[in-house]
Amino acid sequence: MHGSMTRDDPKAPTAPPNPRELERLLAKVLGRDAGRLRARLRRMQRKPSAAALRALTRDIATSAAARESRAALVPPIALDASLPIAQRADEIAGLIRKHQVLVIAGETGSGKTTQLPKLCLAAGRGVSGMIGCTQPRRLAARAMARRVATELGGETGGVVGYEVRFAKQLGGDTLVKFMTDGILLAEMAHDRWLSEYDTIILDEAHERSLNIDFLLGYLKQLLRRRPDLKLIVTSATIDTARFSEHFDNAPVVTVEGRAYPVEIRYRPPERDAGLTECVAAAIDEITREDPKGDVLAFLPGEREIRDAHLALERRKYRHTDVLPLYARLSAREQDRVFKPGPARRIVLATNVAETSLTVPRIRWVVDSGDARVKRYSRRSQIERLRIESISQAAADQRAGRCGRVGPGICVRLYDEADFAARAPYSDPEILRSALADVILRMLDLGLGDVEAFPFIDPPDPRAVNDGWRRLAEIGAVDDARRLTPLGKQLARIPIDAQLARMLVEARKLGVAREVLPIVAFLGTQDPRERPADKQQQADAAHREFADPQSDFIGVLDLWNAYREAHEELTQSKLRDWCSRHFLSFMRM
C-alpha cells in the first residue's frame, strides 16, 4: 500500500516513551539527578512534547546506567568477625532495609563505626548516592576512612573517601564518605536535599555538639520530604531513648562492647599537688607495677599535655615512648599513636580519645577527671573555655578504653565521693552556648525560626533573646529579625560573630592587617604560657611585649616580633624562640 511503513522500516519513527514507564524508571536513577528529572517529567506531562520526552528518556537512561556502574563498584563485604556487631549483622542489615531511621547503641569496642558503613553497602545502600558517615572530629574522620578503606581492600579516595576542613580525598567512585559533622552542615547550605547521599550515619550522637543537634533537627524535617533517604544514629549506650523518640520511636539496637573487666582505682591528689605531678606520680606507680603495659592518660587540653609530656620525658622510662594526641597534630604524629611499635607507650590525650577513636593496646587509663569546656555566662555575656569536671558517663567512657585487649585498670585522680557527686551526663552544647552564632547560622542556612526548630533540647528562651539582641547590636539582623547584607557577610566567616564584625569593620577602615592578629588572639587560647615553676621568668618574658596603654597593642607587638622571627629562623629555631619567650608554638 502506497505510503505505508512497516515496523522494520529503519526510517519509521519510534513510538514516544510512556510517561508512566518513565516514572517507574526514575526509581533507578542517581539520587542527585532524581529531583531534576522528576521536575522535567512533571513539566512535560502538563505540556507534552515528543522531542523533549525523548531527551528526558535519554537522560534518565544515562543516570540509570551511572547508577548501575556504581552498583558494580561495591566490593565483597567481609565483616570483622571478632567485633560484637558482626553477630547482629543480618538483623541490622534487615532493619536498615525496612526502616527509614535506625538507632544503634554500641558500647566502646562494639565495632559500630567501622562496620556499619559495610553493613549499609551489604543492605544495598551507597548506590543511588553516597553513604555519608559523620564524625565529631577531623582526626576520627581521617582515621576511620583509612581503616574502612583498608578493610574493603582499597586506598582512601577510592570506594571510601573523606572530607575534613582543609583536606579531602574523594573520587568519582566514592561510595562511603567520612566527614566531620561541620562539613555536612556546610553542604546543606547549597544542597538542601542532601542529594549526594542515600544514607547518613550520624556517629557519636551522644556528644550532642551544636553541629549534631542541628543535624538531628534538620534531618527530622528532611526525612519527611525524602522517603528514599535512610538515617542511622549511633551512640554510646547513653540516653538512646531520646534519639528514638525524636525520630517517631525509631527502632533501637543495642550492641554489646567487646569489653573486659576494668578495675577502678581512686587516687586523689596530695595536698597542693598540681595536675602534672599527679599524672607523673600515677604513671610512676603504674610503671613499678607493670613496666610494659601501654597507658592512656586523659588531660584537659594541649597545655596540660605539653607539661605532662616534659615531666614524663625527664623520667626516661625504659623502652617507652611518650606520645601526645590531640586534634591539631599532623597525620604523621597521629599515626604513631594508632600504629604501635615494639616500645611501651604512654599516650597523653584530650577527650578526642574518649569515644571517637580507639587507641590500640591500652592496658591502663589515667583519668584527670577534667575537660576543657566552652560555656556561656549570661551575666558577663561572653563565652569562656573553662576546665570543668567531666560527667559520670564521660568518666565511664574513659575507663572503658583500657578494657579492650584484656582486663584493664583505670586510675582516677579524684576520689569516689567526687565521682558520685558528678552529673550523670554531659550538658548538650546548645544549653551552654551563646546563641548569637547559632541564630546567625540558622538564618544563613534557612533553617527557620530558632524558637520553632526541632532541637532535642530546646535552648533557654532568655539565652535566645540575648542572641537576638547581640545580632541586632552588630547590625547582623534588622528590626524584623531578618538577615542583613552585613549579617550574610558575617555568617560566611567561620568565627564568633562579634570577632567577624571586627574584621569587616577593620577592612572598611583599612586596618585589617593590624586587627587580624588581635582577632586571631581573641579567638584562640592565650598563647602566652605561665608554668607553675617559672611564673616570674614567664612574666618577665611577656613584659617585653606589654604596652602600658593597651593590651591589644601589646598583642600586636607580640605578633610583629613573632613574624620577624618567623621570617629569619628555621622552624626548630622558631620553636626555641617561642620557648624562650614562654609562648605556645602551636597557638602562635
Coordinates of C-alpha atoms in Angstrom, one line a residue:
M1 CA 0.0 0.0 0.0
H2 CA 1.4 3.3 -1.1
G3 CA 2.9 5.5 1.6
S4 CA 2.6 2.8 4.3
M5 CA 5.6 1.9 6.6
T6 CA 6.3 -1.4 8.2
R7 CA 7.7 -1.7 11.8
D8 CA 11.0 -2.9 10.2
D9 CA 11.5 0.2 8.1
P10 CA 14.6 1.9 9.6
K11 CA 13.0 5.3 8.8
A12 CA 9.9 4.6 10.9
P13 CA 9.6 6.9 13.9
T14 CA 10.0 5.1 17.2
A15 CA 6.9 5.3 19.5
P16 CA 7.3 8.1 22.1
P17 CA 8.1 6.7 25.5
N18 CA 5.3 6.3 28.0
P19 CA 5.4 8.9 30.9
R20 CA 4.2 6.2 33.3
E21 CA 7.1 4.0 32.3
L22 CA 9.5 6.9 32.8
E23 CA 8.0 7.5 36.3
R24 CA 8.9 3.9 37.1
L25 CA 12.4 4.2 35.7
L26 CA 13.1 7.3 37.8
A27 CA 13.4 5.0 40.8
K28 CA 16.6 3.6 39.2
V29 CA 18.4 6.9 38.7
L30 CA 21.1 8.5 40.8
G31 CA 19.7 10.4 43.8
R32 CA 21.4 13.7 42.8
D33 CA 19.5 13.5 39.4
A34 CA 16.1 12.3 40.6
G35 CA 14.6 15.6 41.7
R36 CA 15.7 17.5 38.5
L37 CA 14.5 14.7 36.2
R38 CA 11.2 14.3 38.0
A39 CA 10.6 18.1 37.7
R40 CA 11.2 17.8 33.9
L41 CA 8.7 14.9 33.7
R42 CA 6.0 16.9 35.5
R43 CA 6.5 19.9 33.2
M44 CA 6.2 17.6 30.2
Q45 CA 3.0 16.0 31.4
R46 CA 1.5 19.5 31.6
K47 CA 2.9 20.5 28.2
P48 CA 3.7 17.3 26.1
S49 CA 6.5 17.4 23.5
A50 CA 7.8 14.3 21.7
A51 CA 11.3 15.8 21.3
A52 CA 11.5 16.8 25.0
L53 CA 10.2 13.4 26.0
R54 CA 13.0 11.6 24.0
A55 CA 15.6 13.9 25.6
L56 CA 14.3 13.1 29.0
T57 CA 14.3 9.3 28.2
R58 CA 17.9 9.6 27.2
D59 CA 19.0 11.5 30.3
I60 CA 17.1 9.0 32.6
A61 CA 18.8 6.1 30.8
T62 CA 22.3 7.8 31.3
S63 CA 21.7 8.4 35.0
A64 CA 20.3 4.8 35.5
A65 CA 23.5 3.4 33.7
A66 CA 25.7 5.5 36.0
R67 CA 23.9 4.1 39.0
E68 CA 24.4 0.5 37.7
S69 CA 28.1 1.3 37.3
R70 CA 28.2 2.4 41.0
A71 CA 26.5 -0.9 42.0
A72 CA 29.3 -2.8 40.2
L73 CA 31.9 -1.0 42.3
V74 CA 30.6 -2.4 45.6
P75 CA 33.4 -4.7 46.8
P76 CA 32.8 -8.1 48.5
I77 CA 31.7 -7.3 52.1
A78 CA 33.5 -9.1 54.9
L79 CA 32.9 -8.1 58.5
D80 CA 35.5 -8.4 61.3
A81 CA 34.1 -11.5 63.0
S82 CA 35.9 -10.6 66.2
L83 CA 33.7 -7.5 66.7
P84 CA 30.4 -7.9 68.6
I85 CA 28.4 -6.1 65.9
A86 CA 29.2 -8.9 63.4
Q87 CA 27.0 -11.3 65.4
R88 CA 24.0 -9.0 64.7
A89 CA 24.9 -8.3 61.1
D90 CA 21.9 -9.9 59.4
E91 CA 19.4 -8.3 61.9
I92 CA 20.9 -4.8 61.4
A93 CA 21.0 -5.1 57.6
G94 CA 17.4 -6.2 57.6
L95 CA 16.4 -3.2 59.8
I96 CA 18.3 -0.8 57.5
R97 CA 16.2 -2.1 54.6
K98 CA 12.9 -2.0 56.4
H99 CA 13.1 1.3 58.4
Q100 CA 14.0 4.9 57.4
V101 CA 15.7 5.6 60.8
L102 CA 17.6 3.2 63.0
V103 CA 19.3 4.0 66.3
I104 CA 22.4 1.8 67.1
A105 CA 23.5 1.9 70.8
G106 CA 27.0 0.5 70.8
E107 CA 29.4 0.3 73.7
T108 CA 33.1 1.0 73.2
G109 CA 34.6 -1.8 71.2
S110 CA 31.4 -2.9 69.5
G111 CA 32.7 -2.0 66.0
K112 CA 29.8 0.2 65.1
T113 CA 31.9 3.0 63.5
T114 CA 33.9 0.8 61.1
Q115 CA 31.4 -2.0 60.4
L116 CA 28.2 0.0 59.9
P117 CA 29.2 1.5 56.5
K118 CA 29.9 -2.0 55.3
L119 CA 26.5 -3.2 56.6
C120 CA 24.9 -0.4 54.7
L121 CA 26.7 -1.5 51.5
A122 CA 25.5 -5.0 52.1
A123 CA 21.9 -3.7 52.5
G124 CA 22.1 -2.1 49.0
R125 CA 22.8 1.4 50.2
G126 CA 25.6 3.7 48.7
V127 CA 24.5 3.1 45.1
S128 CA 22.0 5.9 44.3
G129 CA 24.1 8.2 46.4
M130 CA 27.0 8.1 48.9
I131 CA 26.8 6.7 52.4
G132 CA 27.8 9.8 54.5
C133 CA 29.4 9.0 57.9
T134 CA 29.8 12.0 60.2
Q135 CA 32.4 12.1 63.0
P136 CA 32.7 14.9 65.6
R137 CA 36.4 15.3 65.0
R138 CA 38.7 15.6 61.9
L139 CA 41.2 13.2 63.4
A140 CA 38.5 10.5 63.7
A141 CA 37.1 11.1 60.2
R142 CA 40.5 10.6 58.6
A143 CA 41.5 7.6 60.8
M144 CA 38.1 5.8 60.2
A145 CA 38.2 6.4 56.4
R146 CA 41.7 4.8 56.3
R147 CA 40.7 1.8 58.3
V148 CA 37.4 1.1 56.4
A149 CA 39.2 1.6 53.0
T150 CA 41.9 -1.0 54.1
E151 CA 39.2 -3.4 55.3
L152 CA 37.5 -3.2 51.9
G153 CA 40.8 -3.7 50.1
G154 CA 41.4 -0.2 48.8
E155 CA 43.0 3.2 49.4
T156 CA 41.3 6.3 50.7
G157 CA 39.9 8.3 47.8
G158 CA 38.5 5.2 46.1
V159 CA 35.4 3.4 47.3
V160 CA 36.0 5.0 50.7
G161 CA 37.0 8.7 51.0
Y162 CA 36.9 11.5 53.5
E163 CA 36.5 15.3 53.7
V164 CA 37.5 17.5 56.6
R165 CA 38.3 21.2 56.8
F166 CA 41.4 21.9 54.6
A167 CA 41.7 18.3 53.3
K168 CA 39.8 15.7 51.3
Q169 CA 40.4 12.5 49.5
L170 CA 37.3 11.7 47.3
G171 CA 36.8 10.3 43.8
G172 CA 34.0 9.8 41.3
D173 CA 33.7 6.2 42.5
T174 CA 33.4 7.0 46.2
L175 CA 30.5 5.1 47.8
V176 CA 31.3 5.8 51.5
K177 CA 32.3 9.3 52.6
F178 CA 33.6 10.0 56.1
M179 CA 33.5 13.7 57.2
T180 CA 33.1 15.9 60.1
D181 CA 29.5 17.0 61.0
G182 CA 30.5 20.6 60.2
I183 CA 31.2 19.5 56.5
L184 CA 27.7 18.0 56.2
L185 CA 26.2 21.2 57.7
A186 CA 28.1 23.3 55.2
E187 CA 26.8 21.2 52.3
M188 CA 23.2 21.8 53.5
A189 CA 23.7 25.5 52.7
H190 CA 23.9 24.8 48.9
D191 CA 22.1 21.4 48.7
R192 CA 19.0 21.5 50.9
W193 CA 18.0 17.9 49.9
L194 CA 21.5 16.4 50.6
S195 CA 21.0 14.8 47.2
E196 CA 24.6 13.4 47.1
Y197 CA 23.6 10.9 49.8
D198 CA 21.2 8.0 50.0
T199 CA 22.2 7.2 53.6
I200 CA 23.5 9.3 56.5
I201 CA 25.3 7.7 59.5
L202 CA 25.4 10.2 62.4
D203 CA 28.1 8.7 64.6
E204 CA 28.8 9.6 68.3
A205 CA 25.5 11.4 68.5
H206 CA 25.6 11.2 72.3
E207 CA 28.3 14.0 72.2
R208 CA 25.4 16.4 71.4
S209 CA 27.6 19.2 69.9
L210 CA 25.8 22.1 68.3
N211 CA 26.5 20.6 64.9
I212 CA 25.0 17.2 65.9
D213 CA 21.9 18.9 67.3
F214 CA 21.5 21.0 64.1
L215 CA 21.7 17.8 62.0
L216 CA 19.3 15.9 64.2
G217 CA 16.7 18.7 63.9
Y218 CA 17.3 19.3 60.1
L219 CA 17.2 15.6 59.2
K220 CA 14.0 15.1 61.1
Q221 CA 12.4 17.6 58.7
L222 CA 14.2 16.4 55.6
L223 CA 13.3 12.7 56.1
R224 CA 9.6 13.5 55.6
R225 CA 10.4 15.1 52.2
R226 CA 12.9 12.4 51.1
P227 CA 11.4 8.9 51.8
D228 CA 14.4 7.4 49.9
L229 CA 16.9 8.8 52.5
K230 CA 18.0 6.5 55.3
L231 CA 19.4 7.7 58.7
I232 CA 21.4 5.7 61.2
V233 CA 22.1 7.4 64.5
T234 CA 24.8 5.8 66.6
S235 CA 25.6 6.5 70.2
A236 CA 27.4 5.1 73.1
T237 CA 24.7 3.4 75.4
I238 CA 23.7 6.8 76.7
D239 CA 20.1 8.0 76.6
T240 CA 19.3 6.4 73.3
A241 CA 15.5 6.6 74.1
R242 CA 15.8 10.4 73.4
F243 CA 17.0 9.7 69.9
S244 CA 14.4 7.1 69.2
E245 CA 11.6 9.4 70.4
H246 CA 12.9 12.3 68.4
F247 CA 12.5 10.2 65.2
D248 CA 9.0 8.9 65.9
N249 CA 10.0 5.9 68.0
A250 CA 12.6 4.5 65.6
P251 CA 13.9 1.0 66.4
V252 CA 16.9 0.8 68.8
V253 CA 19.5 -2.0 68.5
T254 CA 21.9 -2.3 71.4
V255 CA 25.3 -4.0 70.6
E256 CA 27.4 -5.1 73.5
G257 CA 31.0 -3.9 73.6
R258 CA 34.0 -6.2 73.4
A259 CA 35.0 -5.2 76.9
Y260 CA 37.0 -7.0 79.6
P261 CA 36.5 -6.1 83.3
V262 CA 38.1 -2.8 84.3
E263 CA 39.3 -2.2 87.9
I264 CA 38.7 1.4 89.1
R265 CA 41.3 2.9 91.5
Y266 CA 40.9 6.3 93.1
R267 CA 44.0 8.3 93.7
P268 CA 43.0 11.8 94.8
P269 CA 45.8 14.4 94.7
E270 CA 48.1 15.1 97.6
R271 CA 47.7 18.5 99.2
D272 CA 49.0 21.3 96.9
A273 CA 50.0 18.9 94.1
G274 CA 49.4 20.1 90.6
L275 CA 47.9 18.1 87.8
T276 CA 51.3 17.4 86.1
E277 CA 52.7 16.0 89.4
C278 CA 49.6 13.9 90.0
V279 CA 49.8 12.4 86.5
A280 CA 53.5 11.7 86.8
A281 CA 53.1 10.1 90.2
A282 CA 50.3 7.8 89.0
I283 CA 52.4 6.7 86.0
D284 CA 55.4 6.1 88.2
E285 CA 53.2 3.7 90.3
I286 CA 51.9 2.0 87.1
T287 CA 55.4 1.6 85.8
R288 CA 56.6 -0.1 89.0
E289 CA 53.6 -2.5 88.8
D290 CA 53.5 -3.1 85.1
P291 CA 56.6 -1.7 83.2
K292 CA 55.3 -3.0 79.8
G293 CA 51.6 -2.1 79.7
D294 CA 50.5 0.8 77.5
V295 CA 48.9 3.8 79.3
L296 CA 46.3 6.3 78.0
A297 CA 46.2 9.5 80.1
F298 CA 43.3 11.9 79.7
L299 CA 44.1 15.6 80.2
P300 CA 42.0 18.8 79.7
G301 CA 44.0 20.4 76.9
E302 CA 47.2 20.9 74.9
R303 CA 48.9 22.9 77.5
E304 CA 48.4 20.2 80.2
I305 CA 49.5 17.6 77.6
R306 CA 52.7 19.5 76.9
D307 CA 53.5 20.0 80.7
A308 CA 52.9 16.3 81.4
H309 CA 55.0 15.3 78.3
L310 CA 58.0 17.3 79.5
A311 CA 57.7 15.8 83.1
L312 CA 57.5 12.2 81.8
E313 CA 60.3 12.6 79.2
R314 CA 62.6 13.6 82.1
R315 CA 61.8 10.3 83.9
K316 CA 63.4 8.3 81.0
Y317 CA 61.3 5.2 81.5
R318 CA 62.9 2.2 79.8
H319 CA 61.7 1.2 76.3
T320 CA 58.8 3.7 76.5
D321 CA 57.5 6.3 74.0
V322 CA 55.6 9.3 75.4
L323 CA 53.1 10.4 72.7
P324 CA 50.6 13.4 72.6
L325 CA 47.2 13.0 70.9
Y326 CA 45.0 16.0 70.1
A327 CA 43.2 17.2 67.0
R328 CA 45.8 19.6 65.6
L329 CA 48.7 17.1 65.4
S330 CA 50.0 16.2 62.0
A331 CA 48.8 13.0 60.3
R332 CA 52.3 11.5 60.8
E333 CA 52.3 12.2 64.5
Q334 CA 48.8 10.8 64.8
D335 CA 49.9 7.6 63.0
R336 CA 52.5 6.9 65.7
V337 CA 49.6 6.6 68.2
F338 CA 47.5 4.3 66.0
K339 CA 50.3 2.1 64.7
P340 CA 52.2 1.0 67.8
G341 CA 55.7 -0.3 67.6
P342 CA 57.6 -2.6 70.0
A343 CA 58.1 0.0 72.7
R344 CA 55.6 0.6 75.5
R345 CA 53.6 3.8 75.0
I346 CA 52.2 6.5 77.3
V347 CA 49.6 8.4 75.2
L348 CA 48.6 11.8 76.6
A349 CA 45.2 12.7 75.1
T350 CA 42.4 15.2 75.3
N351 CA 38.8 13.9 75.2
V352 CA 39.3 13.2 71.5
A353 CA 40.2 9.6 72.6
E354 CA 37.1 9.3 74.9
T355 CA 34.7 7.8 72.3
S356 CA 35.6 8.8 68.7
L357 CA 38.9 7.0 68.5
T358 CA 40.2 3.8 69.8
V359 CA 43.9 3.9 70.8
P360 CA 45.1 0.3 70.4
R361 CA 46.8 -1.9 73.0
I362 CA 45.8 0.2 76.1
R363 CA 46.0 -1.6 79.5
W364 CA 45.9 1.4 81.8
V365 CA 43.9 4.6 81.8
V366 CA 44.8 7.7 84.0
D367 CA 41.8 10.0 84.2
S368 CA 42.4 13.6 85.3
G369 CA 38.6 13.9 85.6
D370 CA 38.6 17.2 83.8
A371 CA 37.9 18.5 80.3
R372 CA 38.1 22.0 78.7
V373 CA 34.5 23.1 78.0
K374 CA 33.1 26.2 76.4
R375 CA 30.4 27.8 78.5
Y376 CA 28.3 31.0 78.1
S377 CA 27.7 33.2 81.1
R378 CA 24.5 35.2 80.8
R379 CA 25.8 37.7 83.5
S380 CA 29.1 38.6 81.6
Q381 CA 27.5 37.9 78.2
I382 CA 30.7 36.1 77.0
E383 CA 31.7 32.5 76.3
R384 CA 34.8 31.1 78.1
L385 CA 36.8 27.9 77.7
R386 CA 36.9 26.6 81.2
I387 CA 38.3 23.4 82.7
E388 CA 35.4 21.5 84.3
S389 CA 34.8 18.2 85.9
I390 CA 33.5 15.6 83.4
S391 CA 30.2 13.7 83.9
Q392 CA 29.9 10.2 85.2
A393 CA 29.0 9.0 81.7
A394 CA 32.2 10.5 80.3
A395 CA 34.3 9.1 83.1
D396 CA 32.9 5.6 82.4
Q397 CA 33.7 6.1 78.7
R398 CA 37.3 6.9 79.6
A399 CA 37.6 3.9 81.9
G400 CA 36.3 1.6 79.1
R401 CA 39.2 2.5 76.9
C402 CA 41.5 0.1 78.8
G403 CA 39.2 -3.0 78.7
R404 CA 39.6 -3.7 75.0
V405 CA 42.5 -6.2 74.8
G406 CA 42.3 -7.7 78.3
P407 CA 41.4 -6.8 81.9
G408 CA 42.3 -3.1 82.4
I409 CA 42.9 -0.7 85.3
C410 CA 41.6 2.9 85.4
V411 CA 43.3 5.3 87.9
R412 CA 41.1 8.3 88.6
L413 CA 42.9 11.3 90.0
Y414 CA 39.9 12.1 92.3
D415 CA 38.0 10.3 95.0
E416 CA 34.9 8.1 94.9
A417 CA 32.7 10.8 96.6
D418 CA 33.7 13.3 93.9
F419 CA 32.7 10.8 91.2
A420 CA 29.3 10.1 92.9
A421 CA 28.6 13.9 93.1
R422 CA 29.1 14.5 89.4
A423 CA 26.3 15.0 86.9
P424 CA 25.2 11.7 85.2
Y425 CA 25.5 13.1 81.7
S426 CA 27.4 16.0 80.0
D427 CA 25.3 19.1 79.0
P428 CA 24.4 19.3 75.3
E429 CA 26.4 22.2 73.8
I430 CA 23.2 24.1 72.9
L431 CA 22.4 24.5 76.6
R432 CA 25.9 26.1 77.4
S433 CA 26.5 28.2 74.3
A434 CA 26.0 31.9 73.4
L435 CA 23.2 31.7 70.8
A436 CA 24.1 34.7 68.6
D437 CA 26.2 32.5 66.4
V438 CA 23.6 29.7 66.5
I439 CA 20.8 32.1 65.3
L440 CA 23.1 33.7 62.7
R441 CA 24.0 30.2 61.3
M442 CA 20.3 29.1 61.2
L443 CA 19.3 32.3 59.4
D444 CA 22.1 31.8 56.9
L445 CA 21.2 28.1 56.3
G446 CA 17.5 28.9 56.0
L447 CA 16.7 26.6 58.9
G448 CA 13.8 28.7 60.1
D449 CA 13.0 30.2 63.4
V450 CA 15.3 29.1 66.3
E451 CA 12.3 29.0 68.6
A452 CA 10.4 26.6 66.3
F453 CA 13.3 24.4 65.2
P454 CA 13.0 20.7 66.4
F455 CA 16.0 20.6 68.8
I456 CA 16.1 17.6 71.0
D457 CA 16.8 20.1 73.9
P458 CA 15.3 23.5 73.1
P459 CA 17.6 26.3 74.3
D460 CA 16.7 28.7 77.2
P461 CA 14.4 31.5 75.8
R462 CA 16.4 34.1 77.8
A463 CA 19.6 32.9 76.0
V464 CA 17.7 33.1 72.7
N465 CA 16.7 36.7 73.4
D466 CA 20.3 37.6 74.4
G467 CA 21.4 36.1 71.0
W468 CA 18.9 38.2 69.0
R469 CA 19.9 41.4 70.9
R470 CA 23.6 40.7 70.2
L471 CA 23.0 40.3 66.5
A472 CA 21.0 43.5 66.4
E473 CA 23.8 45.4 68.1
I474 CA 26.3 44.4 65.5
G475 CA 23.9 45.0 62.6
A476 CA 23.6 41.4 61.5
V477 CA 19.7 41.4 61.7
D478 CA 17.1 44.1 61.0
D479 CA 14.1 45.1 63.1
A480 CA 12.1 42.3 61.6
R481 CA 14.8 39.8 62.6
R482 CA 15.9 39.2 59.0
L483 CA 19.5 38.7 58.0
T484 CA 21.0 42.0 56.7
P485 CA 23.7 42.1 53.9
L486 CA 26.3 42.6 56.7
G487 CA 24.8 39.6 58.5
K488 CA 25.2 37.4 55.4
Q489 CA 28.9 38.5 55.3
L490 CA 29.4 37.7 59.0
A491 CA 27.8 34.3 58.6
R492 CA 30.4 33.3 56.0
I493 CA 33.4 34.0 58.3
P494 CA 33.8 30.8 60.5
I495 CA 34.5 32.6 63.8
D496 CA 32.5 34.2 66.6
A497 CA 30.1 36.8 65.0
Q498 CA 31.5 39.7 67.1
L499 CA 35.0 38.9 66.1
A500 CA 33.9 38.6 62.4
R501 CA 32.3 42.1 62.8
M502 CA 35.7 43.5 63.9
L503 CA 37.3 42.1 60.7
V504 CA 34.6 43.5 58.4
E505 CA 34.9 46.9 60.1
A506 CA 38.8 46.7 60.0
R507 CA 38.8 46.1 56.3
K508 CA 36.4 49.0 55.7
L509 CA 38.8 51.3 57.7
G510 CA 41.9 50.0 56.1
V511 CA 43.4 48.4 59.3
A512 CA 42.8 44.7 58.6
R513 CA 46.5 43.9 58.8
E514 CA 46.6 45.2 62.4
V515 CA 43.3 43.9 63.6
L516 CA 43.7 40.4 62.1
P517 CA 46.3 39.2 64.7
I518 CA 44.2 40.7 67.5
V519 CA 41.1 38.9 66.3
A520 CA 43.1 35.7 66.0
F521 CA 44.4 36.1 69.6
L522 CA 40.8 36.7 70.9
G523 CA 39.6 33.6 69.0
T524 CA 42.1 31.1 70.4
Q525 CA 43.6 30.2 73.7
D526 CA 46.1 32.7 75.0
P527 CA 49.5 31.7 73.5
R528 CA 51.4 33.1 76.5
E529 CA 52.4 30.4 78.9
R530 CA 53.0 30.7 82.6
P531 CA 54.3 27.4 84.0
A532 CA 53.8 27.0 87.8
D533 CA 57.5 26.6 88.5
K534 CA 58.6 29.5 86.2
Q535 CA 56.0 32.2 86.7
Q536 CA 58.5 35.1 87.3
Q537 CA 60.6 34.3 84.2
A538 CA 57.4 34.0 82.1
D539 CA 56.1 37.3 83.4
A540 CA 59.4 39.0 82.6
A541 CA 59.5 37.5 79.1
H542 CA 55.9 38.7 78.4
R543 CA 56.6 42.2 79.7
E544 CA 58.9 42.7 76.7
F545 CA 55.8 43.0 74.5
A546 CA 53.5 44.8 77.0
D547 CA 52.1 48.2 76.2
P548 CA 51.1 50.5 79.1
Q549 CA 48.1 51.9 77.3
S550 CA 46.5 49.0 75.6
D551 CA 46.5 45.2 75.9
F552 CA 45.6 45.0 72.3
I553 CA 48.7 47.0 71.2
G554 CA 50.7 44.5 73.3
V555 CA 49.2 41.6 71.4
L556 CA 50.1 43.3 68.1
D557 CA 53.7 44.0 69.3
L558 CA 54.0 40.3 70.3
W559 CA 52.7 39.3 66.8
N560 CA 55.1 41.6 65.0
A561 CA 58.1 40.2 67.0
Y562 CA 57.0 36.7 66.2
R563 CA 56.5 37.5 62.5
E564 CA 60.1 38.9 62.3
A565 CA 61.4 35.7 64.0
H566 CA 59.3 33.6 61.6
E567 CA 61.0 35.2 58.6
E568 CA 64.5 34.8 59.9
L569 CA 64.6 31.5 61.7
T570 CA 64.2 27.8 60.8
Q571 CA 61.2 26.0 62.3
S572 CA 63.3 24.4 65.1
K573 CA 64.9 27.7 65.9
L574 CA 61.4 29.4 65.9
R575 CA 60.3 26.7 68.4
D576 CA 63.2 27.7 70.6
W577 CA 62.3 31.4 70.2
C578 CA 58.8 30.6 71.4
S579 CA 60.1 28.6 74.3
R580 CA 62.4 31.4 75.4
H581 CA 59.5 33.9 75.3
F582 CA 57.1 31.4 77.1
L583 CA 54.8 31.2 74.1
S584 CA 53.0 28.2 72.7
F585 CA 54.4 27.4 69.2
M586 CA 51.2 25.7 68.2
R587 CA 49.0 28.6 69.2
M588 CA 51.2 31.2 67.6

